[in-house]
Short mmCIF file of N, CA and C in Angstrom, two decimals:
data_model
loop_
_atom_site.label_atom_id
_atom_site.label_comp_id
_atom_site.label_asym_id
_atom_site.label_seq_id
_atom_site.Cartn_x
_atom_site.Cartn_y
_atom_site.Cartn_z
N MET A 10 -8.63 23.46 8.27
CA MET A 10 -7.66 22.49 8.39
C MET A 10 -6.32 22.93 7.94
N GLY A 11 -5.66 22.61 9.21
CA GLY A 11 -4.18 22.62 9.30
C GLY A 11 -3.22 22.17 8.44
N GLU A 12 -1.72 22.08 8.44
CA GLU A 12 -1.17 21.83 7.34
C GLU A 12 -0.87 19.83 7.82
N GLN A 13 -1.17 19.17 6.88
CA GLN A 13 -0.72 18.01 7.12
C GLN A 13 0.18 17.27 7.28
N GLN A 14 1.16 16.81 8.34
CA GLN A 14 2.17 16.38 8.70
C GLN A 14 2.85 15.31 7.50
N GLU A 15 3.86 15.64 7.06
CA GLU A 15 4.03 14.45 5.94
C GLU A 15 4.27 12.99 6.82
N ARG A 16 3.60 11.95 6.10
CA ARG A 16 4.15 10.75 6.96
C ARG A 16 5.34 10.28 6.54
N GLU A 17 5.38 9.55 7.62
CA GLU A 17 7.18 9.01 7.63
C GLU A 17 7.09 7.42 7.28
N LEU A 18 7.43 7.81 5.92
CA LEU A 18 7.70 6.45 5.07
C LEU A 18 9.13 6.36 4.60
N ILE A 19 9.28 5.07 4.45
CA ILE A 19 10.82 4.84 3.99
C ILE A 19 10.44 3.89 3.11
N PHE A 20 10.78 4.53 1.48
CA PHE A 20 10.58 3.85 0.27
C PHE A 20 11.93 3.11 -0.18
N VAL A 21 12.32 2.13 -0.24
CA VAL A 21 13.20 1.20 -0.46
C VAL A 21 13.29 0.41 -2.13
N PHE A 22 14.35 0.85 -3.06
CA PHE A 22 14.20 0.98 -4.02
C PHE A 22 15.27 -0.67 -4.18
N THR A 23 14.95 -1.79 -4.64
CA THR A 23 15.45 -3.05 -4.66
C THR A 23 15.46 -3.78 -5.81
N GLY A 24 16.13 -4.95 -6.33
CA GLY A 24 16.16 -5.69 -7.59
C GLY A 24 17.43 -6.03 -7.76
N PRO A 25 17.48 -6.71 -8.83
CA PRO A 25 18.82 -7.24 -9.43
C PRO A 25 19.88 -6.33 -9.82
N ASP A 26 20.97 -6.52 -9.52
CA ASP A 26 21.75 -5.23 -10.04
C ASP A 26 21.40 -5.13 -11.68
N GLY A 27 22.16 -4.18 -12.29
CA GLY A 27 21.69 -3.96 -13.58
C GLY A 27 20.43 -3.69 -14.01
N SER A 28 19.51 -3.63 -12.84
CA SER A 28 18.03 -3.61 -13.06
C SER A 28 17.41 -2.04 -13.36
N GLY A 29 18.14 -1.08 -13.25
CA GLY A 29 17.93 0.17 -13.01
C GLY A 29 17.72 0.93 -11.74
N ARG A 30 17.71 0.00 -10.56
CA ARG A 30 17.12 0.77 -9.24
C ARG A 30 17.71 2.45 -9.16
N LYS A 31 18.85 2.28 -9.17
CA LYS A 31 19.45 3.68 -9.07
C LYS A 31 19.13 4.61 -9.70
N THR A 32 18.99 4.60 -10.77
CA THR A 32 18.41 5.48 -11.67
C THR A 32 17.02 5.86 -11.82
N VAL A 33 16.30 5.05 -11.49
CA VAL A 33 14.98 4.81 -11.23
C VAL A 33 14.61 5.56 -9.73
N ALA A 34 15.16 5.31 -8.89
CA ALA A 34 14.94 5.72 -7.60
C ALA A 34 15.37 7.21 -7.61
N ASP A 35 16.48 7.22 -8.18
CA ASP A 35 16.97 9.18 -8.02
C ASP A 35 16.37 9.87 -8.85
N SER A 36 15.80 9.36 -10.18
CA SER A 36 14.48 10.09 -10.78
C SER A 36 13.38 10.53 -9.93
N VAL A 37 12.87 9.48 -9.34
CA VAL A 37 11.57 9.60 -8.70
C VAL A 37 11.41 10.28 -7.48
N GLY A 38 13.10 9.84 -6.53
CA GLY A 38 13.40 10.95 -5.21
C GLY A 38 13.13 12.45 -5.74
N SER A 39 14.02 12.77 -6.89
CA SER A 39 14.09 14.12 -7.51
C SER A 39 12.60 14.56 -7.92
N THR A 40 11.74 13.72 -8.41
CA THR A 40 10.37 13.88 -8.80
C THR A 40 9.50 14.67 -8.10
N LEU A 41 10.04 13.64 -7.00
CA LEU A 41 8.85 13.91 -5.59
C LEU A 41 8.96 14.83 -4.79
N GLY A 42 10.56 14.94 -4.77
CA GLY A 42 11.14 15.89 -3.27
C GLY A 42 11.78 14.93 -2.17
N ILE A 43 11.86 13.73 -2.47
CA ILE A 43 11.82 12.86 -1.22
C ILE A 43 13.35 12.77 -0.88
N ALA A 44 13.82 12.84 0.21
CA ALA A 44 15.32 12.89 0.53
C ALA A 44 15.96 11.32 0.61
N LYS A 45 17.14 11.47 0.32
CA LYS A 45 17.85 10.29 0.12
C LYS A 45 18.94 9.65 1.36
N VAL A 46 18.39 8.85 1.52
CA VAL A 46 19.90 8.18 2.91
C VAL A 46 20.67 7.31 1.86
N ILE A 47 22.07 7.45 2.29
CA ILE A 47 22.74 6.81 1.43
C ILE A 47 23.62 5.82 2.12
N SER A 48 23.93 4.84 1.62
CA SER A 48 24.64 3.89 2.55
C SER A 48 26.31 4.13 2.15
N PHE A 49 26.82 3.44 3.14
CA PHE A 49 28.42 3.36 3.17
C PHE A 49 29.07 1.77 2.40
N ALA A 50 29.83 2.04 1.77
CA ALA A 50 30.46 1.16 0.88
C ALA A 50 32.18 1.39 0.72
N THR A 51 32.79 -0.02 1.04
CA THR A 51 34.24 0.16 0.97
C THR A 51 34.96 -0.22 -0.37
N ARG A 52 33.85 -0.19 -1.47
CA ARG A 52 34.57 -0.38 -2.59
C ARG A 52 34.86 0.90 -3.37
N LYS A 53 35.81 1.04 -4.32
CA LYS A 53 36.19 2.44 -5.04
C LYS A 53 34.96 2.74 -6.17
N PRO A 54 34.59 4.29 -5.82
CA PRO A 54 33.46 4.47 -6.98
C PRO A 54 33.69 3.81 -8.15
N ARG A 55 32.80 3.38 -9.05
CA ARG A 55 32.38 3.22 -10.53
C ARG A 55 32.29 4.82 -11.05
N LEU A 56 32.52 4.49 -12.21
CA LEU A 56 32.53 5.28 -13.30
C LEU A 56 31.65 6.47 -13.50
N GLY A 57 31.32 7.49 -12.88
CA GLY A 57 29.83 8.40 -12.92
C GLY A 57 29.37 8.19 -11.22
N GLU A 58 30.37 7.59 -10.44
CA GLU A 58 29.73 7.71 -9.28
C GLU A 58 30.56 8.59 -8.74
N THR A 59 30.00 9.48 -7.70
CA THR A 59 30.35 10.78 -6.77
C THR A 59 30.36 10.26 -5.08
N ASN A 60 31.46 10.70 -4.35
CA ASN A 60 31.15 10.00 -2.86
C ASN A 60 30.02 10.93 -2.65
N GLY A 61 29.29 10.51 -1.42
CA GLY A 61 28.35 11.40 -0.77
C GLY A 61 27.40 11.42 -1.70
N GLN A 62 27.02 10.89 -3.08
CA GLN A 62 25.98 11.13 -3.79
C GLN A 62 25.12 9.58 -4.06
N ASP A 63 26.22 8.99 -4.42
CA ASP A 63 26.09 7.66 -4.78
C ASP A 63 25.89 6.67 -3.47
N TYR A 64 27.20 6.58 -3.01
CA TYR A 64 27.56 6.00 -1.56
C TYR A 64 28.51 6.97 -0.69
N HIS A 65 28.98 6.65 0.76
CA HIS A 65 30.07 7.19 1.21
C HIS A 65 30.94 6.13 1.06
N PHE A 66 31.99 6.36 0.20
CA PHE A 66 33.13 5.30 0.15
C PHE A 66 33.99 5.57 1.06
N ILE A 67 34.08 4.80 2.05
CA ILE A 67 35.30 5.06 2.98
C ILE A 67 36.38 3.39 3.15
N THR A 68 36.85 3.41 3.82
CA THR A 68 38.10 2.45 3.81
C THR A 68 37.40 1.54 4.37
N PRO A 69 37.81 0.39 4.52
CA PRO A 69 37.53 -1.10 5.31
C PRO A 69 37.48 -0.96 6.58
N GLU A 70 38.94 -0.06 7.06
CA GLU A 70 39.28 -0.18 8.36
C GLU A 70 38.07 0.79 9.09
N LEU A 71 37.59 1.91 8.37
CA LEU A 71 36.48 2.73 9.02
C LEU A 71 35.14 1.62 9.12
N TYR A 72 35.31 1.35 7.88
CA TYR A 72 33.81 0.51 8.33
C TYR A 72 33.68 -0.33 9.43
N GLU A 73 34.73 -1.53 9.19
CA GLU A 73 35.26 -1.96 10.61
C GLU A 73 34.81 -1.46 11.86
N GLN A 74 35.10 -0.16 12.04
CA GLN A 74 35.09 0.31 13.44
C GLN A 74 33.56 1.15 13.29
N PHE A 75 33.07 1.37 12.40
CA PHE A 75 31.45 1.54 12.65
C PHE A 75 30.49 0.20 12.99
N ASP A 76 31.00 -0.66 12.31
CA ASP A 76 30.45 -1.88 12.42
C ASP A 76 30.71 -2.55 13.99
N ALA A 77 32.10 -2.04 14.40
CA ALA A 77 31.98 -2.71 16.01
C ALA A 77 31.44 -2.08 16.92
N ASP A 78 30.97 -0.64 16.45
CA ASP A 78 30.15 0.31 17.71
C ASP A 78 29.18 0.13 17.35
N GLY A 79 28.42 -0.75 16.35
CA GLY A 79 26.81 -1.28 16.45
C GLY A 79 26.16 0.06 15.19
N GLU A 80 26.94 0.55 14.38
CA GLU A 80 26.52 1.87 13.99
C GLU A 80 25.24 1.43 12.74
N PHE A 81 25.69 0.25 11.87
CA PHE A 81 25.09 -0.31 10.91
C PHE A 81 23.47 -0.92 11.45
N ILE A 82 22.61 -0.80 10.85
CA ILE A 82 21.28 -1.31 10.80
C ILE A 82 21.26 -2.55 10.23
N GLU A 83 22.07 -2.01 8.88
CA GLU A 83 22.16 -3.43 7.78
C GLU A 83 23.52 -3.21 7.36
N SER A 84 24.14 -4.69 7.16
CA SER A 84 25.54 -4.54 6.64
C SER A 84 25.75 -5.84 5.78
N VAL A 85 25.78 -5.66 4.87
CA VAL A 85 26.28 -6.96 4.15
C VAL A 85 27.48 -6.71 3.31
N SER A 86 28.17 -7.85 2.67
CA SER A 86 29.17 -8.41 2.06
C SER A 86 28.83 -8.91 0.60
N VAL A 87 29.25 -7.83 -0.28
CA VAL A 87 28.51 -8.25 -1.92
C VAL A 87 30.31 -8.19 -2.55
N ASN A 88 30.50 -9.37 -3.04
CA ASN A 88 31.76 -9.20 -4.46
C ASN A 88 32.97 -9.07 -3.42
N GLY A 89 32.92 -9.34 -2.08
CA GLY A 89 34.44 -8.97 -1.38
C GLY A 89 34.05 -7.46 -0.70
N ASN A 90 33.34 -6.92 -1.31
CA ASN A 90 33.06 -5.16 -0.34
C ASN A 90 31.87 -5.19 0.25
N ARG A 91 32.30 -4.47 1.56
CA ARG A 91 30.83 -4.55 2.41
C ARG A 91 30.24 -3.23 2.29
N TYR A 92 28.69 -3.06 2.39
CA TYR A 92 27.87 -2.02 2.37
C TYR A 92 26.94 -2.01 3.40
N GLY A 93 26.72 -0.86 3.93
CA GLY A 93 25.85 -0.95 5.22
C GLY A 93 25.49 0.76 5.67
N LEU A 94 24.18 0.43 6.29
CA LEU A 94 23.41 1.43 6.43
C LEU A 94 23.39 1.87 7.85
N ARG A 95 23.55 2.88 8.43
CA ARG A 95 23.39 3.58 9.98
C ARG A 95 22.01 3.77 10.10
N ALA A 96 21.41 3.52 11.40
CA ALA A 96 20.57 3.61 11.86
C ALA A 96 20.24 5.17 12.26
N LYS A 97 21.28 5.93 12.48
CA LYS A 97 20.95 7.32 12.89
C LYS A 97 20.80 8.11 11.73
N ASP A 98 21.22 7.59 10.39
CA ASP A 98 20.98 8.22 9.48
C ASP A 98 19.31 8.19 8.97
N ILE A 99 19.07 7.05 9.12
CA ILE A 99 17.57 6.85 8.83
C ILE A 99 16.92 7.76 9.73
N ALA A 100 17.28 7.50 11.30
CA ALA A 100 16.29 8.22 12.33
C ALA A 100 16.42 9.69 11.90
N TYR A 101 17.42 10.33 11.58
CA TYR A 101 17.42 11.76 11.41
C TYR A 101 16.77 12.40 10.17
N ASN A 102 16.77 11.34 9.21
CA ASN A 102 16.43 11.53 7.55
C ASN A 102 15.04 11.74 7.82
N LEU A 103 14.09 11.11 8.53
CA LEU A 103 12.73 10.62 8.82
C LEU A 103 12.61 11.80 9.74
N LYS A 104 13.23 12.11 10.57
CA LYS A 104 12.68 13.42 11.53
C LYS A 104 12.94 14.78 10.91
N LYS A 105 13.41 14.59 10.01
CA LYS A 105 13.91 15.96 9.41
C LYS A 105 13.12 16.22 7.99
N ASN A 106 12.60 14.73 7.27
CA ASN A 106 12.27 15.15 6.15
C ASN A 106 10.67 14.67 5.92
N GLY A 107 10.47 13.35 6.63
CA GLY A 107 9.27 12.80 7.04
C GLY A 107 9.38 11.52 5.99
N SER A 108 9.71 11.69 4.97
CA SER A 108 9.53 10.64 4.36
C SER A 108 10.86 10.44 3.40
N ILE A 109 11.41 9.06 3.31
CA ILE A 109 12.73 9.16 2.68
C ILE A 109 12.89 7.58 1.42
N PHE A 110 13.99 7.83 0.91
CA PHE A 110 14.40 6.62 -0.01
C PHE A 110 15.63 6.16 0.18
N LEU A 111 15.62 4.86 -0.36
CA LEU A 111 16.99 4.25 -0.17
C LEU A 111 17.00 3.35 -1.58
N ILE A 112 18.20 2.54 -1.72
CA ILE A 112 18.67 1.82 -2.65
C ILE A 112 19.06 0.85 -2.11
N LEU A 113 18.83 -0.25 -1.97
CA LEU A 113 19.18 -1.48 -1.26
C LEU A 113 19.10 -3.05 -2.16
N ASN A 114 19.83 -3.88 -2.06
CA ASN A 114 19.93 -4.89 -2.42
C ASN A 114 18.85 -5.83 -1.73
N PRO A 115 18.22 -6.93 -2.37
CA PRO A 115 16.75 -7.63 -1.85
C PRO A 115 17.13 -7.58 -0.06
N GLU A 116 18.58 -8.44 0.54
CA GLU A 116 18.76 -8.55 1.44
C GLU A 116 18.53 -7.23 2.09
N GLY A 117 19.24 -6.26 1.74
CA GLY A 117 19.24 -4.82 2.95
C GLY A 117 17.65 -4.67 3.15
N ALA A 118 17.07 -4.82 2.02
CA ALA A 118 15.32 -4.41 1.75
C ALA A 118 14.69 -5.59 2.75
N HIS A 119 15.28 -6.59 2.83
CA HIS A 119 14.19 -7.34 4.00
C HIS A 119 14.41 -7.02 5.36
N ALA A 120 16.27 -6.58 5.64
CA ALA A 120 16.56 -6.13 7.16
C ALA A 120 15.65 -4.87 7.10
N LEU A 121 15.67 -4.04 6.36
CA LEU A 121 14.76 -2.63 6.58
C LEU A 121 13.27 -3.00 7.01
N LYS A 122 12.80 -3.74 6.16
CA LYS A 122 11.06 -4.21 6.45
C LYS A 122 11.24 -4.92 8.13
N ASP A 123 12.29 -5.46 8.21
CA ASP A 123 11.83 -6.38 9.47
C ASP A 123 11.87 -5.26 10.72
N THR A 124 12.73 -4.58 10.55
CA THR A 124 13.22 -3.50 11.48
C THR A 124 12.16 -2.11 11.70
N TYR A 125 11.46 -2.02 10.61
CA TYR A 125 10.59 -0.53 10.37
C TYR A 125 9.14 -1.09 10.05
N GLY A 126 9.00 -2.17 9.90
CA GLY A 126 7.33 -2.56 9.48
C GLY A 126 7.25 -2.04 8.72
N GLU A 127 5.64 -1.61 9.00
CA GLU A 127 4.87 -0.60 7.94
C GLU A 127 5.09 0.46 7.53
N LYS A 128 6.23 1.23 8.06
CA LYS A 128 6.79 2.42 7.61
C LYS A 128 7.65 2.05 6.16
N VAL A 129 7.99 0.45 5.82
CA VAL A 129 8.66 0.65 4.61
C VAL A 129 8.26 -0.12 3.81
N VAL A 130 8.24 0.59 2.40
CA VAL A 130 7.59 0.16 1.37
C VAL A 130 8.30 0.10 0.11
N ARG A 131 8.38 -1.42 -0.33
CA ARG A 131 9.53 -1.69 -1.14
C ARG A 131 8.91 -1.77 -2.65
N ILE A 132 9.72 -0.98 -3.28
CA ILE A 132 9.52 -1.07 -4.74
C ILE A 132 10.69 -1.60 -5.54
N PHE A 133 10.26 -3.21 -6.28
CA PHE A 133 10.93 -3.92 -6.82
C PHE A 133 11.47 -3.22 -8.39
N ILE A 134 12.62 -3.46 -9.00
CA ILE A 134 12.74 -2.73 -10.62
C ILE A 134 13.29 -4.18 -10.85
N TYR A 135 12.62 -4.04 -11.60
CA TYR A 135 13.72 -5.72 -12.57
C TYR A 135 13.40 -5.70 -14.29
N ALA A 136 14.31 -5.92 -14.84
CA ALA A 136 14.82 -6.13 -16.36
C ALA A 136 14.73 -7.50 -16.38
N ASP A 137 14.76 -8.04 -17.55
CA ASP A 137 15.16 -9.59 -17.99
C ASP A 137 16.63 -9.70 -18.01
N ARG A 138 17.43 -10.91 -17.68
CA ARG A 138 18.59 -11.07 -17.40
C ARG A 138 19.67 -10.64 -18.50
N ARG A 139 19.14 -10.95 -19.79
CA ARG A 139 20.16 -10.48 -20.93
C ARG A 139 20.29 -8.37 -20.70
N THR A 140 19.01 -8.03 -20.72
CA THR A 140 18.87 -6.65 -20.14
C THR A 140 19.89 -6.05 -19.21
N VAL A 141 20.01 -6.74 -17.90
CA VAL A 141 20.60 -6.53 -16.83
C VAL A 141 22.47 -6.54 -17.11
N GLN A 142 22.35 -7.78 -18.02
CA GLN A 142 23.82 -8.23 -18.38
C GLN A 142 24.79 -7.11 -19.07
N GLN A 143 23.77 -6.79 -20.36
CA GLN A 143 24.25 -5.49 -21.38
C GLN A 143 24.15 -4.19 -20.43
N ARG A 144 23.43 -3.72 -19.43
CA ARG A 144 23.45 -2.60 -18.82
C ARG A 144 24.96 -2.64 -18.09
N GLN A 145 25.17 -3.30 -17.32
CA GLN A 145 26.69 -3.88 -16.51
C GLN A 145 27.42 -3.53 -17.11
N SER A 146 27.53 -4.37 -18.41
CA SER A 146 28.79 -4.14 -19.37
C SER A 146 28.89 -2.63 -19.93
N VAL A 147 27.55 -2.02 -20.16
CA VAL A 147 28.04 -0.99 -20.87
C VAL A 147 28.39 0.42 -19.77
N ALA A 148 27.93 -0.15 -18.24
CA ALA A 148 28.51 0.67 -17.47
C ALA A 148 30.25 0.56 -16.70
N GLY A 149 30.81 -0.56 -17.56
CA GLY A 149 32.28 -0.85 -17.52
C GLY A 149 32.59 -1.81 -16.22
N ILE A 150 31.39 -2.15 -15.79
CA ILE A 150 31.78 -3.07 -14.60
C ILE A 150 32.40 -4.64 -15.03
N ASP A 151 33.46 -4.71 -13.97
CA ASP A 151 34.29 -6.02 -14.28
C ASP A 151 33.45 -7.30 -14.73
N PRO A 152 33.99 -7.68 -15.77
CA PRO A 152 33.33 -9.13 -16.21
C PRO A 152 32.84 -9.95 -15.02
N ALA A 153 34.07 -10.08 -13.93
CA ALA A 153 33.68 -11.14 -13.19
C ALA A 153 32.56 -10.87 -11.83
N ILE A 154 32.32 -9.38 -11.76
CA ILE A 154 31.39 -9.16 -11.15
C ILE A 154 30.30 -9.52 -11.62
N ILE A 155 30.53 -8.98 -13.00
CA ILE A 155 28.95 -8.91 -13.55
C ILE A 155 28.63 -10.58 -13.67
N GLU A 156 29.63 -11.18 -13.81
CA GLU A 156 29.22 -13.04 -13.68
C GLU A 156 28.83 -13.23 -12.35
N SER A 157 29.10 -12.61 -11.43
CA SER A 157 28.52 -12.78 -9.84
C SER A 157 27.56 -12.58 -9.52
N ASN A 158 27.22 -11.26 -10.06
CA ASN A 158 25.83 -10.59 -10.35
C ASN A 158 25.20 -11.52 -10.81
N LEU A 159 25.24 -11.90 -12.26
CA LEU A 159 23.99 -13.01 -12.84
C LEU A 159 24.13 -14.07 -11.78
N ASN A 160 24.81 -14.19 -11.11
CA ASN A 160 24.48 -15.72 -10.64
C ASN A 160 23.30 -15.79 -9.20
N GLN A 161 23.40 -14.27 -9.14
CA GLN A 161 22.46 -14.06 -7.91
C GLN A 161 20.89 -13.40 -8.48
N TYR A 162 20.93 -13.42 -9.93
CA TYR A 162 19.81 -12.93 -10.38
C TYR A 162 18.58 -13.47 -10.29
N GLU A 163 18.22 -15.00 -10.16
CA GLU A 163 17.46 -15.82 -9.97
C GLU A 163 16.87 -15.37 -8.37
N THR A 164 17.88 -15.20 -7.66
CA THR A 164 17.20 -15.04 -6.55
C THR A 164 16.99 -13.82 -5.79
N ALA A 165 17.48 -12.85 -6.59
CA ALA A 165 17.07 -11.48 -6.76
C ALA A 165 15.39 -11.21 -7.22
N ILE A 166 15.25 -11.95 -8.44
CA ILE A 166 14.30 -11.76 -8.89
C ILE A 166 12.93 -12.68 -7.85
N ARG A 167 13.33 -13.66 -7.18
CA ARG A 167 12.20 -13.92 -6.20
C ARG A 167 11.64 -13.34 -5.08
N TYR A 168 12.86 -12.21 -4.71
CA TYR A 168 12.02 -11.20 -3.85
C TYR A 168 11.05 -10.33 -4.29
N GLN A 169 11.03 -10.48 -5.37
CA GLN A 169 9.59 -9.52 -6.28
C GLN A 169 8.32 -9.87 -5.51
N ALA A 170 8.11 -11.05 -5.18
CA ALA A 170 6.99 -11.86 -4.21
C ALA A 170 6.51 -11.10 -3.17
N SER A 171 7.95 -10.21 -2.22
CA SER A 171 7.57 -10.27 -1.16
C SER A 171 7.48 -8.63 -1.12
N CYS A 172 7.80 -8.00 -2.22
CA CYS A 172 7.75 -6.43 -2.32
C CYS A 172 6.47 -6.28 -2.80
N GLU A 173 6.21 -4.81 -2.03
CA GLU A 173 4.54 -4.08 -2.06
C GLU A 173 4.37 -3.64 -3.57
N HIS A 174 5.47 -3.67 -4.25
CA HIS A 174 5.10 -3.01 -5.85
C HIS A 174 6.56 -3.87 -6.69
N ALA A 175 5.86 -3.39 -7.51
CA ALA A 175 7.11 -4.22 -8.71
C ALA A 175 6.90 -3.25 -10.15
N PHE A 176 7.73 -2.92 -10.82
CA PHE A 176 7.79 -2.33 -12.20
C PHE A 176 8.59 -2.90 -13.13
N GLU A 177 8.52 -2.93 -14.16
CA GLU A 177 9.53 -3.44 -14.82
C GLU A 177 10.20 -2.86 -15.45
N ASN A 178 11.73 -2.39 -16.06
CA ASN A 178 12.29 -1.36 -16.08
C ASN A 178 12.75 -1.21 -17.73
N TYR A 179 12.44 -0.85 -18.79
CA TYR A 179 12.91 -0.95 -20.01
C TYR A 179 12.88 1.00 -20.57
N ASP A 180 11.97 1.42 -20.21
CA ASP A 180 11.76 2.83 -20.36
C ASP A 180 11.54 3.49 -19.23
N LEU A 181 12.64 4.03 -19.07
CA LEU A 181 12.74 4.78 -17.63
C LEU A 181 11.94 6.06 -17.68
N ALA A 182 11.56 6.88 -18.40
CA ALA A 182 10.44 8.16 -18.37
C ALA A 182 9.06 7.61 -17.94
N HIS A 183 8.89 6.17 -18.74
CA HIS A 183 7.46 5.71 -18.40
C HIS A 183 7.42 4.81 -16.87
N THR A 184 8.79 4.32 -16.42
CA THR A 184 8.87 3.80 -15.15
C THR A 184 8.82 4.51 -14.26
N VAL A 185 9.78 5.93 -14.35
CA VAL A 185 9.39 6.91 -13.29
C VAL A 185 8.02 7.63 -12.95
N PHE A 186 7.35 7.64 -14.15
CA PHE A 186 6.23 8.12 -14.18
C PHE A 186 5.01 7.14 -13.37
N ASP A 187 4.92 6.01 -13.60
CA ASP A 187 4.18 5.13 -12.85
C ASP A 187 4.64 4.75 -11.30
N ILE A 188 5.91 5.00 -10.77
CA ILE A 188 6.56 5.14 -9.39
C ILE A 188 5.82 6.41 -9.01
N SER A 189 6.11 7.37 -9.44
CA SER A 189 5.68 8.40 -8.94
C SER A 189 4.31 8.48 -8.69
N ASN A 190 3.64 8.18 -9.37
CA ASN A 190 2.33 8.31 -9.31
C ASN A 190 1.62 7.56 -8.13
N THR A 191 2.51 5.82 -7.94
CA THR A 191 2.02 4.94 -7.22
C THR A 191 2.39 5.91 -5.69
N LEU A 192 3.55 6.27 -5.71
CA LEU A 192 4.12 6.78 -4.47
C LEU A 192 3.58 8.13 -3.56
N GLU A 193 3.05 8.70 -4.78
CA GLU A 193 2.10 10.00 -4.56
C GLU A 193 0.92 9.44 -3.51
N ASN A 194 0.28 8.13 -4.18
CA ASN A 194 -0.73 7.59 -3.05
C ASN A 194 -0.19 7.63 -1.66
N TYR A 195 0.74 7.25 -1.24
CA TYR A 195 1.05 7.03 -0.03
C TYR A 195 1.56 8.38 0.74
N LEU A 196 2.00 9.20 0.07
CA LEU A 196 2.24 10.51 0.30
C LEU A 196 1.31 11.39 0.84
N GLN A 197 0.07 11.39 0.09
CA GLN A 197 -1.04 11.89 0.32
C GLN A 197 -0.87 13.61 0.73
N ARG A 198 -0.34 13.85 -0.41
CA ARG A 198 0.05 15.24 -0.04
C ARG A 198 -1.07 16.32 -0.71
N ASN A 199 -1.92 15.36 -1.63
CA ASN A 199 -2.85 15.96 -2.52
C ASN A 199 -2.30 17.33 -3.39
N LEU A 200 -1.19 17.02 -3.88
CA LEU A 200 -0.58 17.80 -4.81
C LEU A 200 -1.80 18.72 -5.90
N GLU A 201 -1.78 19.35 -6.66
CA GLU A 201 -2.50 20.24 -7.50
C GLU A 201 -1.78 20.31 -8.65
N GLU A 202 -2.15 20.38 -9.74
CA GLU A 202 -1.37 20.43 -10.80
C GLU A 202 -1.64 22.48 -11.13
N ARG A 203 -0.30 23.01 -11.56
CA ARG A 203 -0.75 24.67 -11.66
C ARG A 203 0.19 25.00 -12.69
N ASP A 204 -0.47 25.89 -13.21
CA ASP A 204 -0.13 26.14 -14.85
C ASP A 204 1.43 27.38 -14.45
#
């Protein structure tokens, strides 16, 4: 039997701000060796964020140029900042890597599902309201932005019902383990444990 071509799948990690979706997604992607497609953002990097690793941080002017040229498959405004995902980045990474992962808010996850259909597997990451508030405070996020995010919490939580999978995130190692096992079923790589 010849080498099986890796399936073209787009794993989208979504959920409320403060749910830990980014930390979980990066850990699962690293565990499974799945390539990450990075979105563009017009905001400044937060403490601990790296350009080209968390987002491509660009000027509002460059963002508008990309948008005007039709580069973005998905573009949203959140707390006065713009976030976008380029179609060519998805196409390139799917062709090169087979399966990819992204971290998007529910609106972005919905847009991707509409565009790519069955290739998209949405993984909803959540925690209770108090926990997400606490996590954002510890991360040093502006209190006004935390309040805005909390105002969107119920809307984000409702999106869980639309997703293929949902995982609560209180114990990172446990969450990553469960999601990695779930996604391995999609990848069908038949990995074997080796000593």
